[in-house]
XYZ file of C-alpha atoms in Angstrom:
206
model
C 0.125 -14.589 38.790
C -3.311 -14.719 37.866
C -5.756 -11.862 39.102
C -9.161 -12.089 39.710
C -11.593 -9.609 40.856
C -14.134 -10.651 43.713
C -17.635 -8.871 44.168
C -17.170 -6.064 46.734
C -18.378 -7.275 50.563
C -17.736 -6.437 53.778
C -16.287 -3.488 53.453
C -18.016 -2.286 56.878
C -14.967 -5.117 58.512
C -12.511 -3.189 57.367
C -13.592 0.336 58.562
C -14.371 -1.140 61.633
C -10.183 -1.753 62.162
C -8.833 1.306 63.306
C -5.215 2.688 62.020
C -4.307 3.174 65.641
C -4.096 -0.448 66.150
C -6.120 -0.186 69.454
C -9.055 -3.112 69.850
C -12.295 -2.224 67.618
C -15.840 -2.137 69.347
C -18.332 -5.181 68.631
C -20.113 -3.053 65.805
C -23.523 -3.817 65.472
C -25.038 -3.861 61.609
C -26.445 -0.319 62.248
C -22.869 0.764 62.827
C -21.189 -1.390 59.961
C -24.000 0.516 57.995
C -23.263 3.755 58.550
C -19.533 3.220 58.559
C -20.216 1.844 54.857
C -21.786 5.156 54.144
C -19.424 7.196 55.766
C -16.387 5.279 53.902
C -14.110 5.754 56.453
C -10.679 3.597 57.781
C -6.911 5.503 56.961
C -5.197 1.876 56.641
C -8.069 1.042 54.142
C -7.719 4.271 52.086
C -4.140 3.708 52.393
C -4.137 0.302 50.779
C -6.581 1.105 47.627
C -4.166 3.857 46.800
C -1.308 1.855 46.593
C -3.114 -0.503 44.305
C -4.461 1.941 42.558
C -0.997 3.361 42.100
C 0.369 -0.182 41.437
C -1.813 -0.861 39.304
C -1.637 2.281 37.123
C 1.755 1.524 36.999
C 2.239 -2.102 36.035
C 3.254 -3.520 39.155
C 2.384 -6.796 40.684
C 2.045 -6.411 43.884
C -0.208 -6.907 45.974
C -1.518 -6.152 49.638
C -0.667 -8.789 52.202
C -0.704 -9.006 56.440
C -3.368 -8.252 58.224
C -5.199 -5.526 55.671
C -5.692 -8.902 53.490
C -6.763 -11.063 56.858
C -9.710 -8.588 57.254
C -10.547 -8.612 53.735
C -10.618 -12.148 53.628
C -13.182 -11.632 56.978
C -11.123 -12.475 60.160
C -11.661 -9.526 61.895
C -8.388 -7.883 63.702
C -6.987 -4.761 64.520
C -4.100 -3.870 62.083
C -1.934 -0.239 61.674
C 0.025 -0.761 58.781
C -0.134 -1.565 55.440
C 2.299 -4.291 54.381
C 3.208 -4.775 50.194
C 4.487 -7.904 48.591
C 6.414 -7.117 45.209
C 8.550 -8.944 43.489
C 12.208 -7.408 42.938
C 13.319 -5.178 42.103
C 11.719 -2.782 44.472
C 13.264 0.537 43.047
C 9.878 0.729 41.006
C 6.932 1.064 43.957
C 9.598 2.983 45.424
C 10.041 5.688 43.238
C 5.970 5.699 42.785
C 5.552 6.326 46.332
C 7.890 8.892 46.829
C 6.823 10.251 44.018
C 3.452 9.998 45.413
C 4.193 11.961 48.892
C 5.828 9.212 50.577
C 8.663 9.437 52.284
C 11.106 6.199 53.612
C 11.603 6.443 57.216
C 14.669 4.387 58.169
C 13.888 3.815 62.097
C 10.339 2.472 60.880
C 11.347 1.046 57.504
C 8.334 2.116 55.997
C 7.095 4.434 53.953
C 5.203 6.945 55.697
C 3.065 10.229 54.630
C 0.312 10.876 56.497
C -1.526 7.738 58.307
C -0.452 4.472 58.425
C 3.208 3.172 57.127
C 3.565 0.857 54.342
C 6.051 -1.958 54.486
C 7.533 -3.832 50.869
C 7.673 -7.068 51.851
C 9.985 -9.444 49.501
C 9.571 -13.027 48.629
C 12.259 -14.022 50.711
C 10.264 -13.140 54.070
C 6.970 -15.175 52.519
C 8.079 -18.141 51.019
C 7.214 -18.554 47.328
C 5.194 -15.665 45.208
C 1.399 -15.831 45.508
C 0.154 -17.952 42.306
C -3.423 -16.088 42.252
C -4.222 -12.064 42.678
C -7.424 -10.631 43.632
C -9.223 -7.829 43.608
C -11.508 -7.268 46.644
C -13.146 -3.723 47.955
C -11.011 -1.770 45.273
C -7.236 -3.453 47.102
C -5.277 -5.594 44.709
C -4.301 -8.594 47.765
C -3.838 -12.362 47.346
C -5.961 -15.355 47.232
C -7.294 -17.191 50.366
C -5.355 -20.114 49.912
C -2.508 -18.027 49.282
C -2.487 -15.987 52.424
C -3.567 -18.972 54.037
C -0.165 -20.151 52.995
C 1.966 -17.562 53.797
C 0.739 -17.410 57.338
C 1.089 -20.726 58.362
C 4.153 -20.973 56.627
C 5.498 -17.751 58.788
C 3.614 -19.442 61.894
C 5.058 -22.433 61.522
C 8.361 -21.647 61.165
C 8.835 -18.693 64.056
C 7.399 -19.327 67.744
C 7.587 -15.254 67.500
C 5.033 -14.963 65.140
C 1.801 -16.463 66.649
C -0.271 -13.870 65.168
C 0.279 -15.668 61.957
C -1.161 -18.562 63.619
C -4.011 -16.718 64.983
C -5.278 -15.493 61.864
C -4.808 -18.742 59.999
C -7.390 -20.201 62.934
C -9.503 -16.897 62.421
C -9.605 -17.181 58.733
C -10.501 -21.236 59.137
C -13.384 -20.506 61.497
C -14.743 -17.912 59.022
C -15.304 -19.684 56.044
C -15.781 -23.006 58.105
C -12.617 -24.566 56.090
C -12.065 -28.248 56.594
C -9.133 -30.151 55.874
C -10.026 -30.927 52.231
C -9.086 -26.847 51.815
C -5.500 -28.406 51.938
C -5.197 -29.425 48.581
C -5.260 -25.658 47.404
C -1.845 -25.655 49.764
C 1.832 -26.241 49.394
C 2.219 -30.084 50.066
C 4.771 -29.225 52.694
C 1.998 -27.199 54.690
C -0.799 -29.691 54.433
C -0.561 -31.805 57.123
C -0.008 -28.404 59.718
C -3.093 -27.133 58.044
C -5.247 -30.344 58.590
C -4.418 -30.887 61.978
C -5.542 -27.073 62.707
C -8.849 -27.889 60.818
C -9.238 -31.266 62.832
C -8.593 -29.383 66.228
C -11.386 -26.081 65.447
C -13.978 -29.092 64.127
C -13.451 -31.037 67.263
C -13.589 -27.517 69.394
C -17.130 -26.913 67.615
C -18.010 -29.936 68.032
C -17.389 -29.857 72.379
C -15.199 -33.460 71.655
């Protein structure tokens, strides 16, 4: 996987998602100022220490779910913090326990104090992410690849509609069309283009 570190920007979306999970108030810029200033948001602190940890460490993971959805500028609420590394996971483990974490079995999470953090394997995404990024000091994936992972999820479970959501959030954002397909999976193309054709037409009032 390739890693590459983007310039940081709109960090104020991320502080404005809360780690309680409740609905965040329409911030206006003064407020997305002042939360800049004030640096605040547990799930965001949470996932720059993992990188930071992962990163110290040697290990390629990298933040996924809905922390990467709001860096990537859909803006949703989001209480957890969920990790993609490849096996084995003994490795980010150890380094969190080490680091004051502590599994909980009935969440299976990690948990110290804030939100929990999930290790998600490649089995529940599909294949590995093929690019890394760097973005507002959290080690997460490329757009295309969370793109991918989301639709692919989406797609595949009636259950997970959220996936779906954020795929049509992220689209809207950075006003994708269906050419953005060709940074997919072939087998997710066509799902991805007929998404694309659908917001355009929405926009459009046809």
């Amino acid at each position: 996987m390739r890693l590459r570190t983007i310039p940081d920007r709109q960090a104020e979306v991320m502080r404005s998602v809360t780690a309680t999970g409740q609905k965040a108030p329409e911030w206006t810029l003064r407020d997305e100022a002042l939360l800049i200033l004030d640096n605040r948001g547990a799930v965001l602190d949470i996932a720059r220490e993992v990188s930071r940890l992962m990163r110290a460490a040697g290990i390629p993971g990298a933040v996924i779910g809905g922390v990467a959805v709001v860096l990537h500028g859909h803006v949703r609420t989001t209480k957890d913090v969920d990790i993609f590394v490849p096996p084995p996971l003994g490795p980010l483990a150890d380094l969190l326990t080490a680091n004051g974490f502590a599994f909980d079995r009935a969440r299976r999470a990690f948990v110290r104090q804030g939100p929990p953090v999930h290790l998600v394997l490649p089995e529940q995404i599909g294949p590995p992410p093929k690019e890394m990024v760097e973005m507002e000091g959290v080690t997460t994936v490329s757009l295309a690849d969370l793109i991918g992972m989301k639709l692919r999820s989406g797609s595949a479970d009636p259950l997970r509609a959220q996936d779906l959501a954020d795929v049509i959030g992220l689209i809207r954002h950075h006003r994708l069309t269906g050419g953005f397909a060709r940074h997919l999976d072939k087998a997710l193309r066509p799902a991805f283009r007929k998404l694309a054709r659908l917001i355009q037409r929405e926009g459009s009032g046809t």
